[in-house]
Tab-separated table of C-alpha atoms in Angstrom:
chain	number	residue	atom	x	y	z
K	1	GLY	CA	5.104	14.340	26.942
K	2	ALA	CA	6.281	11.029	26.097
K	3	SER	CA	2.237	10.558	25.424
K	4	VAL	CA	1.835	13.287	22.572
K	5	GLN	CA	5.709	12.056	21.376
K	6	THR	CA	3.875	8.075	20.788
K	7	ILE	CA	0.303	9.734	19.786
K	8	CYS	CA	2.717	11.126	17.412
K	9	ALA	CA	5.045	8.205	16.119
K	10	LEU	CA	1.682	5.760	15.556
K	11	THR	CA	-0.684	7.806	13.499
K	12	SER	CA	2.264	8.854	11.176
K	13	SER	CA	3.672	5.156	10.938
K	14	LEU	CA	0.178	4.036	9.392
K	15	ALA	CA	1.890	4.734	6.430
K	16	TYR	CA	3.974	1.815	6.234
K	17	LEU	CA	0.808	-0.691	7.643
K	18	CYS	CA	0.017	0.802	3.958
K	19	ILE	CA	3.328	-0.310	2.107
K	20	GLY	CA	2.575	-3.466	3.864
K	21	LEU	CA	-0.546	-3.362	3.155
K	22	VAL	CA	1.176	-2.773	-0.749
K	23	ARG	CA	3.555	-5.365	-0.389
K	24	ALA	CA	1.114	-8.054	0.745
K	25	TRP	CA	-1.591	-8.419	-1.756
K	26	ALA	CA	-0.818	-9.339	-4.312
K	27	SER	CA	0.878	-12.210	-3.074
K	28	THR	CA	-2.853	-13.356	-2.134
K	29	GLY	CA	-4.804	-11.665	-5.031
K	30	LEU	CA	-3.392	-12.128	-7.284
K	31	PRO	CA	-3.217	-16.149	-7.833
K	32	SER	CA	-7.441	-14.932	-6.752
K	33	LEU	CA	-8.115	-12.631	-10.347
K	34	ASN	CA	-6.196	-15.379	-12.080
K	35	ASP	CA	-7.443	-18.337	-11.386
K	36	SER	CA	-7.696	-20.266	-14.118
K	37	ASN	CA	-8.324	-24.195	-12.831
K	38	ASN	CA	-10.416	-23.016	-11.047
K	39	SER	CA	-13.802	-21.894	-13.956
K	40	THR	CA	-16.637	-21.252	-11.724
K	41	ASN	CA	-14.635	-18.416	-9.392
K	42	PRO	CA	-16.990	-15.807	-9.769
K	43	ASP	CA	-14.101	-13.266	-8.751
K	44	MET	CA	-11.601	-14.526	-11.675
K	45	LEU	CA	-11.015	-11.704	-14.224
K	46	ALA	CA	-12.901	-12.377	-17.595
K	47	THR	CA	-9.490	-11.696	-19.118
K	48	ALA	CA	-7.961	-14.276	-17.290
K	49	PRO	CA	-4.729	-16.361	-17.384
K	50	LEU	CA	-2.954	-13.312	-17.855
K	51	ASP	CA	0.637	-14.038	-19.497
K	52	THR	CA	3.667	-13.901	-16.985
K	53	ASP	CA	4.382	-10.836	-18.528
K	54	THR	CA	0.672	-9.379	-17.399
K	55	CYS	CA	1.950	-10.369	-14.061
K	56	SER	CA	4.721	-9.565	-14.353
K	57	TRP	CA	3.975	-5.806	-14.569
K	58	ILE	CA	1.562	-6.086	-10.887
K	59	VAL	CA	3.761	-7.398	-9.278
K	60	SER	CA	7.091	-5.441	-10.372
K	61	LEU	CA	4.455	-1.202	-11.029
K	62	PRO	CA	4.464	-0.583	-6.860
K	63	PRO	CA	8.438	-0.376	-7.195
K	64	LEU	CA	9.199	1.284	-9.338
K	65	GLY	CA	6.769	3.012	-8.706
K	66	ALA	CA	8.551	4.140	-5.514
K	67	ILE	CA	11.104	5.343	-7.641
K	68	LEU	CA	9.176	8.278	-9.236
K	69	GLY	CA	7.545	8.399	-5.560
K	70	SER	CA	10.396	9.053	-3.642
K	71	SER	CA	12.385	11.389	-6.565
K	72	LEU	CA	8.539	12.889	-6.167
K	73	SER	CA	9.011	13.509	-1.954
K	74	SER	CA	12.052	15.613	-2.397
K	75	LEU	CA	10.161	18.733	-3.625
K	76	SER	CA	6.473	17.352	-1.623
K	77	LEU	CA	8.784	17.017	1.861
K	78	ASN	CA	10.564	20.662	1.486
K	79	TYR	CA	7.362	22.946	0.238
K	80	VAL	CA	4.545	21.239	2.049
K	81	GLY	CA	6.342	19.618	4.319
K	82	ARG	CA	6.570	16.708	6.360
K	83	LYS	CA	3.405	15.920	8.114
K	84	PHE	CA	1.572	17.246	4.672
K	85	SER	CA	3.274	14.400	2.908
K	86	ILE	CA	2.754	11.686	4.767
K	87	ILE	CA	-0.679	12.913	3.615
K	88	LEU	CA	-0.368	12.492	0.683
K	89	ALA	CA	1.202	9.075	0.413
K	90	GLY	CA	-2.179	7.733	2.149
K	91	VAL	CA	-4.153	9.949	-0.940
K	92	PHE	CA	-1.921	7.555	-2.649
K	93	PHE	CA	-2.979	4.293	-1.442
K	94	PHE	CA	-6.552	5.431	-1.078
K	95	LEU	CA	-6.987	5.282	-4.236
K	96	SER	CA	-4.709	2.441	-5.666
K	97	PHE	CA	-6.687	0.661	-3.935
K	98	VAL	CA	-10.149	2.093	-5.121
K	99	LEU	CA	-9.230	1.616	-8.373
K	100	ILE	CA	-7.813	-2.389	-7.645
K	101	GLY	CA	-11.635	-3.591	-6.418
K	102	LEU	CA	-13.284	-0.748	-9.319
K	103	ALA	CA	-11.043	-2.897	-11.812
K	104	SER	CA	-13.628	-5.540	-10.821
K	105	ILE	CA	-16.961	-3.737	-12.357
K	106	SER	CA	-15.120	-3.214	-16.428
K	107	SER	CA	-13.119	-6.583	-15.850
K	108	SER	CA	-9.631	-3.425	-16.601
K	109	VAL	CA	-6.022	-4.847	-16.302
K	110	GLY	CA	-4.866	-1.325	-16.392
K	111	MET	CA	-7.000	-0.187	-13.586
K	112	ILE	CA	-4.980	-2.083	-11.552
K	113	LEU	CA	-2.291	-1.749	-13.488
K	114	ALA	CA	-2.666	1.838	-11.972
K	115	GLY	CA	-3.447	0.931	-8.701
K	116	ARG	CA	-0.654	-0.883	-8.063
K	117	ALA	CA	1.876	1.711	-9.512
K	118	LEU	CA	-0.015	4.605	-7.740
K	119	SER	CA	0.347	2.116	-4.658
K	120	GLY	CA	4.242	2.654	-5.309
K	121	LEU	CA	3.981	6.210	-4.855
K	122	GLY	CA	2.614	6.143	-2.597
K	123	VAL	CA	5.338	4.128	-0.516
K	124	GLY	CA	8.354	6.498	-2.706
K	125	LEU	CA	6.513	9.206	-0.918
K	126	GLY	CA	5.661	7.861	2.979
K	127	VAL	CA	8.690	6.063	3.541
K	128	PRO	CA	11.553	9.450	3.727
K	129	SER	CA	8.545	11.732	5.602
K	130	THR	CA	7.406	8.899	8.131
K	131	ALA	CA	11.089	8.059	8.725
K	132	ILE	CA	11.958	11.937	8.823
K	133	TYR	CA	8.125	12.780	10.793
K	134	VAL	CA	8.736	10.619	13.714
K	135	ALA	CA	12.616	11.398	13.965
K	136	GLU	CA	11.335	15.243	14.109
K	137	CYS	CA	8.412	14.426	16.478
K	138	SER	CA	10.866	12.378	19.427
K	139	SER	CA	13.167	13.156	21.585
K	140	PRO	CA	15.969	11.719	21.972
K	141	ALA	CA	15.190	10.073	24.926
K	142	LEU	CA	12.534	7.652	22.719
K	143	ARG	CA	12.893	8.631	19.189
K	144	GLY	CA	15.096	4.710	19.252
K	145	LYS	CA	11.971	3.067	20.735
K	146	LEU	CA	9.819	5.192	18.955
K	147	SER	CA	11.658	4.670	14.846
K	148	SER	CA	10.938	1.329	15.975
K	149	LEU	CA	7.418	1.615	14.961
K	150	PRO	CA	6.895	1.875	11.913
K	151	ALA	CA	8.911	-1.412	10.735
K	152	PHE	CA	6.140	-2.568	13.067
K	153	LEU	CA	3.836	-2.109	10.891
K	154	MET	CA	5.015	-2.332	8.456
K	155	ALA	CA	5.227	-6.363	9.458
K	156	PHE	CA	2.113	-6.776	10.891
K	157	GLY	CA	0.504	-4.530	7.095
K	158	VAL	CA	1.584	-7.943	5.692
K	159	LEU	CA	0.564	-10.058	8.377
K	160	ILE	CA	-3.434	-8.548	7.789
K	161	GLY	CA	-2.569	-8.959	4.347
K	162	TYR	CA	-1.765	-12.254	4.395
K	163	VAL	CA	-4.618	-12.814	6.646
K	164	PHE	CA	-7.654	-11.122	4.398
K	165	GLY	CA	-6.553	-11.643	1.598
K	166	ILE	CA	-6.839	-16.029	1.975
K	167	PHE	CA	-10.717	-15.250	2.993
K	168	LEU	CA	-11.461	-12.897	0.691
K	169	PRO	CA	-11.245	-12.319	-3.328
K	170	TRP	CA	-8.998	-10.541	-4.920
K	171	HIS	CA	-10.986	-6.617	-4.678
K	172	HIS	CA	-12.357	-7.213	-1.656
K	173	LEU	CA	-9.238	-7.383	-0.482
K	174	ALA	CA	-8.844	-4.340	-2.036
K	175	TYR	CA	-11.837	-2.908	-0.695
K	176	PHE	CA	-10.636	-3.596	2.436
K	177	CYS	CA	-7.383	-2.016	2.214
K	178	CYS	CA	-8.585	1.218	1.580
K	179	THR	CA	-9.696	0.812	4.893
């Protein structure tokens, strides 16, 4: 019935909430880890301030990873299906934020970059998988309404990332995004 379709669409659209968190992390996380003006910031990366090129890579790796992820999505969609492709995207999101959070222990810019690239793979895999899954699980009467859930949850993910990013340092924000 309609409730089962709604639950399927809502749970699968959580991938888009993660996409919103990926988009928002750099806006508040990057200033927190790179705060060169506040030498008393205990959460600042040991190598801060980062050069402009490194900051650019931190911001641009998710879209670059998404290109690869979307290319690989055709394989995963065909071989493991829509639902497991969404789950795989969730694993990528989780691991990417764990990597970013753990980078605080060793002050590793490389781990942050790897985490951001991995999050892009999740984005590239999650977008087509979720869109197809929601469309296939919805009856024609509900398809329009349920297909709007991903966009809503992505915007909500961005909002959550911005709000919590105000209060949390970059690595705590990454751990929060894991949840």
